[in-house]
CSV table of C-alpha atoms in Angstrom, one decimal:
chain,number,residue,atom,x,y,z
A,256,MET,CA,-0.5,0.2,-0.6
A,257,THR,CA,1.9,3.3,-0.8
A,258,ARG,CA,1.7,5.5,2.2
A,259,PRO,CA,0.4,9.3,2.0
A,260,THR,CA,1.6,11.9,4.2
A,261,LEU,CA,0.9,12.7,7.3
A,262,PRO,CA,3.3,15.3,9.6
A,263,HIS,CA,1.9,13.0,12.1
A,264,ALA,CA,1.7,9.3,11.4
A,265,HIS,CA,4.5,7.5,13.1
A,266,PRO,CA,6.8,5.8,10.4
A,267,THR,CA,5.9,2.3,11.7
A,268,ALA,CA,2.3,2.5,10.6
A,269,ILE,CA,0.1,0.6,7.4
A,270,ILE,CA,-1.6,3.6,5.3
A,271,SER,CA,-3.8,1.9,2.6
A,272,ALA,CA,-3.6,4.4,-0.6
A,273,GLU,CA,-7.5,4.7,-0.9
A,274,ALA,CA,-7.7,6.3,2.9
A,275,ASN,CA,-9.2,9.5,3.2
A,276,LEU,CA,-7.6,11.0,6.3
A,277,PRO,CA,-6.5,15.0,7.8
A,278,ALA,CA,-3.6,15.8,8.1
A,279,ASP,CA,-4.4,16.9,11.5
A,280,VAL,CA,-4.5,13.2,12.1
A,281,ARG,CA,-2.6,11.4,14.5
A,282,ILE,CA,-1.4,7.9,13.5
A,283,GLY,CA,-0.2,5.8,16.7
A,284,PRO,CA,3.3,2.9,15.9
A,285,PHE,CA,2.5,-0.4,14.2
A,286,ALA,CA,-0.9,1.1,13.7
A,287,VAL,CA,-2.8,0.0,10.0
A,288,ILE,CA,-5.5,1.4,8.3
A,289,GLU,CA,-6.6,-0.5,5.9
A,290,GLY,CA,-8.9,0.1,2.2
A,291,PRO,CA,-11.2,2.7,2.5
A,292,ILE,CA,-11.8,4.5,4.9
A,293,THR,CA,-12.1,8.3,5.9
A,294,LEU,CA,-11.6,10.1,9.3
A,295,GLY,CA,-12.5,14.0,10.4
A,296,PRO,CA,-10.7,16.2,11.9
A,297,GLY,CA,-8.7,16.0,14.9
A,298,CYS,CA,-8.4,11.8,15.6
A,299,VAL,CA,-6.0,9.9,16.8
A,300,ILE,CA,-5.9,6.7,16.2
A,301,GLY,CA,-2.6,4.9,19.1
A,302,PRO,CA,-0.6,2.3,18.4
A,303,HIS,CA,-1.9,-1.2,17.5
A,304,ALA,CA,-4.9,0.1,16.7
A,305,HIS,CA,-6.7,-0.8,13.6
A,306,LEU,CA,-9.4,0.6,11.7
A,307,ILE,CA,-10.8,-1.4,8.5
A,308,GLY,CA,-13.2,-0.1,6.0
A,309,PRO,CA,-15.0,0.5,4.1
A,310,LEU,CA,-15.6,3.1,7.2
A,311,THR,CA,-16.7,6.3,8.5
A,312,LEU,CA,-15.1,7.9,11.5
A,313,GLY,CA,-16.4,12.1,12.1
A,314,ALA,CA,-14.6,14.4,13.4
A,315,ASN,CA,-12.1,14.4,17.5
A,316,ASN,CA,-12.4,9.9,17.8
A,317,GLU,CA,-10.2,8.3,20.0
A,318,ILE,CA,-9.5,4.6,18.5
A,319,GLY,CA,-6.7,3.4,21.6
A,320,SER,CA,-4.4,0.8,21.3
A,321,SER,CA,-5.2,-2.4,19.4
A,322,ALA,CA,-8.5,-1.4,20.2
A,323,VAL,CA,-10.0,-3.2,15.7
A,324,ILE,CA,-12.9,-0.9,14.3
A,325,GLY,CA,-13.9,-1.9,11.0
A,326,GLY,CA,-13.4,-6.1,11.3
A,327,ALA,CA,-15.7,-8.4,9.7
A,328,PRO,CA,-19.0,-10.3,11.4
A,329,GLN,CA,-18.4,-12.9,13.5
A,330,HIS,CA,-21.3,-14.4,11.6
A,331,LEU,CA,-21.5,-18.6,9.1
A,332,GLY,CA,-23.0,-16.1,6.3
A,333,TYR,CA,-20.4,-13.6,5.8
A,334,LYS,CA,-19.1,-14.6,3.0
A,335,GLY,CA,-17.0,-11.6,2.1
A,336,GLU,CA,-19.3,-9.4,0.6
A,337,ILE,CA,-18.2,-5.4,1.2
A,338,THR,CA,-20.2,-3.9,4.5
A,339,SER,CA,-19.5,-0.9,6.6
A,340,VAL,CA,-19.2,1.3,9.8
A,341,GLU,CA,-20.3,4.4,10.4
A,342,ILE,CA,-19.6,6.4,13.3
A,343,GLY,CA,-20.4,10.3,14.7
A,344,ASP,CA,-17.8,12.7,16.6
A,345,GLY,CA,-15.9,12.1,19.4
A,346,ASN,CA,-16.4,8.7,20.5
A,347,VAL,CA,-13.7,7.6,22.8
A,348,PHE,CA,-12.7,3.4,21.2
A,349,ARG,CA,-10.1,2.4,24.1
A,350,GLU,CA,-8.0,-0.3,24.4
A,351,HIS,CA,-9.4,-3.7,22.4
A,352,VAL,CA,-12.2,-2.2,21.4
A,353,THR,CA,-13.9,-4.1,18.7
A,354,VAL,CA,-16.6,-2.8,16.2
A,355,HIS,CA,-17.5,-5.1,13.2
A,356,ARG,CA,-19.6,-3.9,10.2
A,357,GLY,CA,-22.3,-5.3,9.1
A,358,MET,CA,-24.2,-8.0,7.2
A,359,PRO,CA,-24.9,-8.0,3.2
A,360,VAL,CA,-28.7,-7.2,3.2
A,361,GLY,CA,-30.2,-9.9,1.6
A,362,ALA,CA,-29.2,-12.0,4.4
A,363,GLY,CA,-30.6,-12.4,6.5
A,364,PRO,CA,-32.1,-9.0,8.9
A,365,GLY,CA,-28.6,-7.6,7.9
A,366,THR,CA,-28.9,-4.7,7.4
A,367,GLY,CA,-25.3,-3.6,5.7
A,368,VAL,CA,-24.2,-1.3,8.5
A,369,THR,CA,-23.2,-1.0,12.0
A,370,ARG,CA,-24.2,2.7,13.2
A,371,ILE,CA,-22.4,4.3,15.7
A,372,GLY,CA,-23.6,8.0,17.3
A,373,ASN,CA,-21.4,10.9,19.2
A,374,ARG,CA,-19.6,10.8,22.6
A,375,ASN,CA,-19.9,7.7,23.4
A,376,PHE,CA,-17.1,6.7,26.2
A,377,PHE,CA,-16.6,1.9,25.1
A,378,MET,CA,-14.0,1.4,27.7
A,379,ALA,CA,-11.3,-1.4,27.2
A,380,ALA,CA,-12.3,-4.5,26.0
A,381,SER,CA,-15.8,-3.9,25.3
A,382,HIS,CA,-17.8,-5.1,21.9
A,383,VAL,CA,-19.7,-4.4,20.1
A,384,ALA,CA,-21.2,-6.6,17.1
A,385,HIS,CA,-22.0,-6.1,13.2
A,386,ASP,CA,-25.7,-4.6,12.8
A,387,CYS,CA,-25.8,-2.6,16.4
A,388,VAL,CA,-27.3,0.9,16.3
A,389,VAL,CA,-25.7,3.0,19.4
A,390,GLY,CA,-27.1,6.5,20.5
A,391,ASN,CA,-25.6,9.4,21.5
A,392,ASP,CA,-23.6,9.8,25.5
A,393,VAL,CA,-23.6,5.8,25.5
A,394,ILE,CA,-21.1,4.5,28.1
A,395,PHE,CA,-19.7,0.4,27.3
A,396,ALA,CA,-18.2,0.1,30.9
A,397,ASN,CA,-14.9,-2.8,30.4
A,398,ALA,CA,-15.7,-6.4,29.0
A,399,ALA,CA,-19.5,-4.8,28.3
A,400,LEU,CA,-20.6,-6.2,24.9
A,401,ILE,CA,-24.0,-6.2,22.5
A,402,GLY,CA,-24.9,-9.0,20.4
A,403,GLY,CA,-25.5,-8.2,16.5
A,404,HIS,CA,-27.9,-5.8,16.0
A,405,VAL,CA,-28.6,-4.4,19.7
A,406,THR,CA,-29.7,-1.1,19.4
A,407,VAL,CA,-28.8,0.7,21.6
A,408,GLY,CA,-30.1,4.5,23.2
A,409,ASP,CA,-29.1,7.6,24.5
A,410,ARG,CA,-27.1,8.3,27.5
A,411,ALA,CA,-27.6,4.1,28.3
A,412,PHE,CA,-24.6,2.6,31.0
A,413,ILE,CA,-23.6,-0.9,29.6
A,414,SER,CA,-22.1,-2.0,33.2
A,415,GLY,CA,-18.5,-4.4,33.0
A,416,ASN,CA,-18.5,-7.7,31.7
A,417,SER,CA,-22.1,-7.3,31.4
A,418,ALA,CA,-24.1,-8.8,27.6
A,419,VAL,CA,-27.4,-7.8,25.8
A,420,HIS,CA,-28.8,-10.7,23.2
A,421,GLN,CA,-29.1,-10.3,19.8
A,422,PHE,CA,-31.7,-8.4,18.2
A,423,CYS,CA,-32.5,-6.2,21.8
A,424,ARG,CA,-33.7,-2.9,21.9
A,425,VAL,CA,-32.0,-1.5,25.2
A,426,GLY,CA,-33.9,2.4,25.5
A,427,ARG,CA,-32.6,5.2,26.3
A,428,LEU,CA,-31.0,6.5,29.9
A,429,ALA,CA,-31.4,2.2,30.9
A,430,PHE,CA,-28.5,1.3,33.0
A,431,LEU,CA,-27.0,-2.4,32.6
A,432,SER,CA,-25.3,-3.8,36.4
A,433,GLY,CA,-21.9,-5.9,36.5
A,434,ALA,CA,-21.9,-8.6,35.4
A,435,SER,CA,-25.9,-8.6,34.4
A,436,ALA,CA,-26.8,-9.8,31.1
A,437,SER,CA,-30.3,-9.5,28.9
A,438,SER,CA,-32.2,-11.7,26.3
A,439,LYS,CA,-35.4,-9.3,25.8
A,440,ASP,CA,-35.5,-5.7,25.5
A,441,ILE,CA,-34.4,-3.5,28.6
A,442,PRO,CA,-37.5,-0.5,28.9
A,443,PRO,CA,-36.0,3.5,28.9
A,444,PHE,CA,-35.0,4.6,32.9
A,445,TRP,CA,-35.4,0.9,33.4
A,446,VAL,CA,-32.1,-0.1,36.6
A,447,MET,CA,-31.7,-3.8,35.5
A,448,GLN,CA,-29.8,-6.6,37.0
A,449,ASP,CA,-28.5,-10.3,37.5
A,450,VAL,CA,-30.0,-12.2,34.5
A,451,ASN,CA,-33.2,-11.0,32.6
A,452,TYR,CA,-34.8,-8.4,36.1
A,453,VAL,CA,-34.8,-5.4,37.0
A,454,ARG,CA,-34.2,-4.2,40.0
A,455,GLY,CA,-35.8,-0.2,40.0
A,456,LEU,CA,-35.0,3.8,37.8
A,457,ASN,CA,-31.9,5.4,37.0
A,458,LEU,CA,-33.2,8.0,39.4
A,459,VAL,CA,-30.0,10.0,39.1
A,460,GLY,CA,-30.0,9.9,35.5
A,461,MET,CA,-32.9,10.8,34.6
A,462,LYS,CA,-32.5,14.1,36.7
A,463,ARG,CA,-28.3,14.7,34.9
A,464,ALA,CA,-30.2,14.8,32.1
A,465,GLY,CA,-33.0,17.3,33.4
A,466,MET,CA,-35.8,15.5,33.0
A,467,PRO,CA,-38.4,17.7,35.5
A,468,PRO,CA,-39.6,16.6,38.5
A,469,ALA,CA,-42.8,15.7,38.5
A,470,GLU,CA,-41.9,12.9,34.6
A,471,ARG,CA,-39.2,11.5,37.0
A,472,MET,CA,-42.1,10.6,39.4
A,473,ALA,CA,-44.7,9.9,36.4
A,474,VAL,CA,-41.9,7.1,35.1
A,475,ARG,CA,-42.0,6.2,38.7
A,476,LYS,CA,-45.9,5.9,39.2
A,477,ALA,CA,-45.4,3.6,36.0
A,478,TYR,CA,-43.2,1.9,36.2
A,479,ARG,CA,-45.0,0.3,40.6
A,480,THR,CA,-48.1,0.8,38.3
A,481,ILE,CA,-46.3,-3.3,36.4
A,482,TYR,CA,-44.7,-4.2,39.5
A,483,MET,CA,-45.8,-4.0,41.9
A,484,THR,CA,-49.8,-4.3,41.4
A,485,ARG,CA,-51.5,-6.3,43.4
A,486,PRO,CA,-52.9,-8.2,41.8
A,487,ALA,CA,-50.5,-8.3,38.9
A,488,LEU,CA,-51.8,-6.8,36.1
A,489,PRO,CA,-51.6,-7.7,32.8
A,490,LEU,CA,-49.0,-5.6,30.9
A,491,SER,CA,-51.2,-4.6,27.8
A,492,VAL,CA,-53.8,-3.5,31.1
A,493,ALA,CA,-51.0,-1.8,32.5
A,494,LEU,CA,-50.2,0.2,29.7
A,495,MET,CA,-53.6,1.2,29.7
A,496,ARG,CA,-53.9,2.8,32.5
A,497,ILE,CA,-50.9,4.1,31.9
A,498,GLU,CA,-51.2,5.8,29.1
A,499,ALA,CA,-54.6,7.3,30.8
A,500,GLU,CA,-53.1,8.1,33.8
A,501,LEU,CA,-49.9,9.8,32.8
A,502,GLY,CA,-49.3,10.0,29.4
A,503,ALA,CA,-48.9,13.4,28.9
A,504,PHE,CA,-45.2,13.0,29.7
A,505,PRO,CA,-43.4,12.4,26.7
A,506,ALA,CA,-40.9,10.5,28.9
A,507,ILE,CA,-43.8,7.7,30.0
A,508,GLN,CA,-45.1,8.2,26.2
A,509,GLU,CA,-41.5,7.2,25.2
A,510,LEU,CA,-41.9,4.1,27.5
A,511,VAL,CA,-44.6,3.2,26.2
A,512,GLU,CA,-43.8,2.8,22.4
A,513,PHE,CA,-40.4,0.7,23.9
A,514,ILE,CA,-42.8,-1.5,25.5
A,515,ARG,CA,-45.4,-1.7,23.0
A,516,THR,CA,-43.2,-2.8,20.0
A,517,SER,CA,-41.4,-5.3,22.1
A,518,LYS,CA,-40.4,-8.3,19.3
A,519,ARG,CA,-39.0,-10.4,22.4
A,520,GLY,CA,-40.0,-8.7,26.0
A,521,ILE,CA,-39.0,-7.0,28.6
A,522,CYS,CA,-37.6,-8.2,31.5
A,523,GLY,CA,-39.0,-9.1,34.8
A,524,ALA,CA,-38.9,-7.5,38.2
A,525,HIS,CA,-36.2,-9.2,40.6
A,526,ARG,CA,-37.0,-10.6,43.4
A,527,LEU,CA,-35.2,-7.5,45.6
A,528,VAL,CA,-36.8,-5.1,43.3
A,529,GLY,CA,-37.1,-1.7,44.4
A,530,THR,CA,-39.8,0.6,44.9
A,531,GLY,CA,-38.9,3.3,42.8
A,532,ASP,CA,-39.7,6.0,45.7
A,533,ASP,CA,-36.3,6.4,46.8
A,534,ASP,CA,-32.4,6.2,46.4
A,535,GLU,CA,-32.2,2.4,47.9
A,536,SER,CA,-34.2,1.4,43.9
A,537,VAL,CA,-31.8,3.4,42.0
A,538,ALA,CA,-28.3,1.3,40.7
A,539,ALA,CA,-26.9,4.5,38.9
């Protein structure tokens, strides 16, 4: 590969002639920039990082040492088709993070692209599988991973060593506790613990996001209606009650729509489920 002239690239870096790189990009020792790749201004590529195109990154992204962005999907049906990864601005990918490109369109539910938004923080050894969609301001702690086709809403927090099964959805401001796992959808604002259980509400996250107190209280009431009504209500009935009593709040509309459109179902209540009333139910 013919190396473009870049003043801040280490001489040991291998850079494809197909790459479209700004003059201010910083590329560390032994990094590999392979194939058709476009980087925005202000990007930093760490030592031994491997970027594989087709790949587009916006401005001010940081790629840590030995991270691999744009690798082939880990799927037995992948046969070398051209697919891609699209990444926005201001993301941090720390050491050994892996992000895989999409499965080809026509190969089952393949979309052809894995998409990541803006200002996300991926801690060391976290993983984003093929065809995932990650929103903005999401945090993946160390070794957190999401399977193929997972969608993660804005400002969600996926704690260390947590896993989300393929095709699941993680709602906005949801919080997955450490070493948890989910094969079901995790609604917005919920705190998930253990395997497929919810424990309470991400009250701190909602407050930090600027949600008004009245709206936070409405989410608490919705939570109690779903998990704490005795005798328990069928979910469809609980949602109708929530909508009738609290539907004026945008967060409630978001929550009800998320649950109603779930194809995998939502997580059930932990035996130690919090009330949503006070800090004892908060895991964030």
